[in-house]
CSV table of C-alpha atoms in Angstrom, one decimal:
chain,number,residue,atom,x,y,z
A,1,MET,CA,0.0,0.0,0.0
A,2,PRO,CA,1.8,3.1,-1.2
A,3,PHE,CA,-0.4,5.7,0.6
A,4,GLY,CA,-2.1,6.1,3.9
A,5,ARG,CA,-5.7,7.0,4.6
A,6,GLY,CA,-6.1,10.8,4.5
A,7,GLU,CA,-2.6,11.5,3.2
A,8,TRP,CA,-1.7,14.3,0.9
A,9,VAL,CA,0.4,13.5,-2.1
A,10,PHE,CA,2.7,15.9,-3.9
A,11,VAL,CA,3.9,15.0,-7.4
A,12,ASP,CA,6.7,16.1,-9.7
A,13,GLU,CA,8.4,14.3,-12.6
A,14,SER,CA,11.6,13.7,-14.4
A,15,LYS,CA,11.7,12.9,-18.1
A,16,ALA,CA,15.3,11.7,-18.7
A,17,HIS,CA,16.1,8.0,-19.2
A,18,GLY,CA,12.4,7.1,-18.9
A,19,TYR,CA,9.5,9.0,-17.4
A,20,TYR,CA,9.5,9.1,-13.6
A,21,ILE,CA,6.7,10.5,-11.3
A,22,ALA,CA,7.7,10.8,-7.7
A,23,ALA,CA,4.7,11.0,-5.3
A,24,ALA,CA,5.8,12.3,-1.9
A,25,ALA,CA,3.3,11.6,0.8
A,26,VAL,CA,2.7,13.1,4.2
A,27,ALA,CA,-0.1,13.0,6.7
A,28,ARG,CA,-2.3,16.1,6.5
A,29,GLY,CA,-1.4,17.1,10.1
A,30,ASP,CA,2.3,17.0,9.4
A,31,ILE,CA,2.3,19.2,6.3
A,32,ALA,CA,3.0,22.6,8.0
A,33,GLY,CA,5.9,21.4,10.0
A,34,THR,CA,7.5,19.6,7.0
A,35,GLU,CA,7.0,22.7,4.8
A,36,LYS,CA,8.7,24.8,7.5
A,37,ARG,CA,11.7,22.5,7.6
A,38,LEU,CA,11.9,22.5,3.8
A,39,ARG,CA,11.7,26.3,3.5
A,40,ALA,CA,14.6,26.5,6.0
A,41,LEU,CA,16.8,24.6,3.6
A,42,ARG,CA,16.6,27.3,0.8
A,43,MET,CA,19.8,29.2,0.1
A,44,GLY,CA,19.7,33.0,0.5
A,45,HIS,CA,16.6,34.6,-1.1
A,46,ARG,CA,15.8,31.7,-3.4
A,47,SER,CA,12.1,31.0,-3.6
A,48,SER,CA,12.4,27.3,-3.8
A,49,LEU,CA,14.7,24.2,-4.0
A,50,HIS,CA,15.1,22.8,-7.5
A,51,PHE,CA,17.3,19.7,-7.2
A,52,HIS,CA,19.1,20.0,-10.6
A,53,SER,CA,20.4,23.4,-9.4
A,54,GLU,CA,21.6,22.4,-5.9
A,55,GLY,CA,25.1,21.2,-6.9
A,56,ASN,CA,27.3,20.3,-4.0
A,57,ARG,CA,24.4,20.6,-1.5
A,58,ARG,CA,22.5,17.6,-2.9
A,59,SER,CA,23.9,15.0,-0.5
A,60,GLN,CA,23.3,17.3,2.5
A,61,LEU,CA,19.7,17.9,1.4
A,62,LEU,CA,19.0,14.2,1.0
A,63,ARG,CA,20.3,13.6,4.5
A,64,GLU,CA,17.9,16.3,5.7
A,65,PHE,CA,15.0,14.8,3.7
A,66,CYS,CA,15.6,11.4,5.1
A,67,GLN,CA,15.2,12.7,8.6
A,68,MET,CA,11.7,14.0,7.8
A,69,ASP,CA,8.5,12.0,8.4
A,70,VAL,CA,7.7,11.6,4.7
A,71,ARG,CA,7.9,8.9,2.1
A,72,ALA,CA,7.7,8.7,-1.6
A,73,THR,CA,6.5,6.2,-4.2
A,74,VAL,CA,8.2,6.3,-7.6
A,75,TYR,CA,6.1,5.5,-10.8
A,76,VAL,CA,8.2,4.8,-13.9
A,77,MET,CA,7.6,4.0,-17.5
A,78,ARG,CA,10.4,3.5,-20.0
A,79,GLY,CA,10.4,3.5,-23.8
A,80,HIS,CA,7.4,5.7,-24.4
A,81,LYS,CA,7.0,9.4,-25.3
A,82,ASP,CA,5.8,11.8,-22.6
A,83,ARG,CA,2.3,12.0,-24.1
A,84,VAL,CA,1.9,8.3,-23.5
A,85,ALA,CA,3.9,7.9,-20.3
A,86,ARG,CA,2.5,10.8,-18.2
A,87,PRO,CA,-1.2,9.9,-18.5
A,88,ALA,CA,-0.4,6.2,-17.9
A,89,LEU,CA,1.5,7.0,-14.8
A,90,LEU,CA,-1.1,9.5,-13.5
A,91,ARG,CA,-3.8,6.8,-14.0
A,92,ALA,CA,-1.8,4.3,-11.9
A,93,LEU,CA,-1.1,6.9,-9.2
A,94,VAL,CA,-4.7,8.0,-8.9
A,95,GLY,CA,-5.9,4.4,-8.8
A,96,ASP,CA,-3.5,3.7,-6.0
A,97,MET,CA,-4.5,6.8,-4.1
A,98,VAL,CA,-8.2,6.1,-4.2
A,99,ALA,CA,-7.7,2.4,-3.3
A,100,ASP,CA,-5.5,3.4,-0.3
A,101,GLY,CA,-7.8,6.3,0.9
A,102,ALA,CA,-5.4,9.1,0.2
A,103,GLN,CA,-7.2,12.4,0.3
A,104,HIS,CA,-5.5,15.1,-1.8
A,105,LEU,CA,-3.2,15.2,-4.8
A,106,VAL,CA,-1.0,18.2,-5.6
A,107,LEU,CA,0.8,18.3,-9.0
A,108,GLU,CA,3.4,20.9,-9.9
A,109,ARG,CA,1.9,23.4,-12.3
A,110,ASP,CA,3.0,23.0,-15.9
A,111,GLU,CA,0.5,24.9,-18.1
A,112,SER,CA,1.5,22.8,-21.1
A,113,VAL,CA,0.0,19.7,-19.6
A,114,GLU,CA,-2.4,20.9,-17.0
A,115,VAL,CA,-5.6,20.5,-19.1
A,116,TRP,CA,-4.5,17.0,-20.1
A,117,ASP,CA,-3.7,16.1,-16.5
A,118,ARG,CA,-7.1,17.3,-15.3
A,119,ARG,CA,-8.9,15.3,-18.1
A,120,THR,CA,-6.8,12.2,-17.3
A,121,ILE,CA,-7.4,12.4,-13.6
A,122,ARG,CA,-11.1,13.1,-13.9
A,123,GLU,CA,-11.6,10.2,-16.4
A,124,ARG,CA,-9.7,7.8,-14.1
A,125,LEU,CA,-11.7,8.9,-11.0
A,126,ASP,CA,-14.9,8.5,-12.9
A,127,LYS,CA,-14.0,5.0,-14.0
A,128,ILE,CA,-13.1,3.8,-10.5
A,129,GLY,CA,-15.8,5.7,-8.6
A,130,GLY,CA,-13.5,8.1,-7.0
A,131,LEU,CA,-14.8,11.5,-8.0
A,132,ARG,CA,-15.9,12.4,-4.5
A,133,LYS,CA,-12.9,10.6,-2.8
A,134,LEU,CA,-9.9,12.6,-4.1
A,135,VAL,CA,-9.3,16.3,-4.4
A,136,TYR,CA,-6.6,17.3,-6.9
A,137,GLU,CA,-5.0,20.5,-7.9
A,138,HIS,CA,-2.0,22.1,-9.6
A,139,LYS,CA,0.3,24.5,-7.7
A,140,ASN,CA,3.4,26.5,-8.4
A,141,ARG,CA,6.6,25.0,-7.0
A,142,ASN,CA,7.3,28.2,-5.2
A,143,ASP,CA,4.0,28.0,-3.3
A,144,GLN,CA,4.3,24.3,-2.2
A,145,PRO,CA,7.6,23.1,-0.6
A,146,MET,CA,6.5,19.4,-0.6
A,147,LEU,CA,6.8,19.6,-4.4
A,148,TRP,CA,10.6,20.2,-3.9
A,149,LEU,CA,10.8,16.9,-2.1
A,150,ALA,CA,9.1,15.1,-5.0
A,151,ASP,CA,11.4,16.9,-7.4
A,152,ALA,CA,14.4,15.6,-5.5
A,153,VAL,CA,13.2,12.0,-5.5
A,154,ALA,CA,12.4,12.0,-9.2
A,155,TRP,CA,15.8,13.6,-10.0
A,156,CYS,CA,17.6,11.0,-8.0
A,157,TYR,CA,15.8,8.1,-9.7
A,158,GLN,CA,16.5,9.3,-13.2
A,159,LYS,CA,20.2,9.9,-12.3
A,160,GLY,CA,20.6,6.4,-10.9
A,161,ASN,CA,23.2,5.5,-8.3
A,162,PRO,CA,24.7,6.8,-6.1
A,163,TRP,CA,21.7,9.2,-5.9
A,164,LYS,CA,19.0,6.4,-5.8
A,165,THR,CA,20.8,4.9,-2.8
A,166,GLN,CA,21.0,8.1,-0.9
A,167,VAL,CA,17.2,8.8,-1.3
A,168,GLN,CA,16.2,5.2,-0.7
A,169,PRO,CA,15.4,5.6,3.0
A,170,ILE,CA,12.2,7.6,2.1
A,171,VAL,CA,11.2,5.6,-0.9
A,172,SER,CA,8.5,3.1,0.0
A,173,GLY,CA,8.2,1.6,-3.4
A,174,VAL,CA,8.9,1.7,-7.1
A,175,ILE,CA,6.0,0.9,-9.5
A,176,THR,CA,6.8,0.2,-13.1
A,177,VAL,CA,3.9,0.8,-15.4
A,178,ASP,CA,3.5,-0.9,-18.7
A,179,LEU,CA,1.5,0.3,-21.7
A,180,PRO,CA,-2.0,1.5,-20.7
């Protein structure tokens, strides 16, 4: 079971060497404290953490993340274009969230795919009877620190080892999705 009842799930992706969606989960009551810890990790006046830009701080940040009460599930599809992989991974994620009783899905805002995301999610929820069971929204990365954590996990998985090994303590599972 990737998600707990009532959890909020925050999603970001990486598109190199396959398509990866990292779904970082946290209990609703723990979000504010986790966000505060994440904001404290920013450098200077930066508005967010973006893992590809963190350079020499990556290992230190991963150690900090692994001390937080969060976990992530990674969904992966290889060998398919983004327009096939993203909806397939979202359908799998949404199905797992509804089955496990997760409450809220937050995706990083990308206006180029937002309409398609909404359509994919709504169709999946309609098909599995989950329309009233899951709330979903898109947010800007600067407004939602939990997206930074999902970004880091997705980045680590697409880079491979040693990064995958370093983030492993918070990864509860990896789900490979085949053709829809």
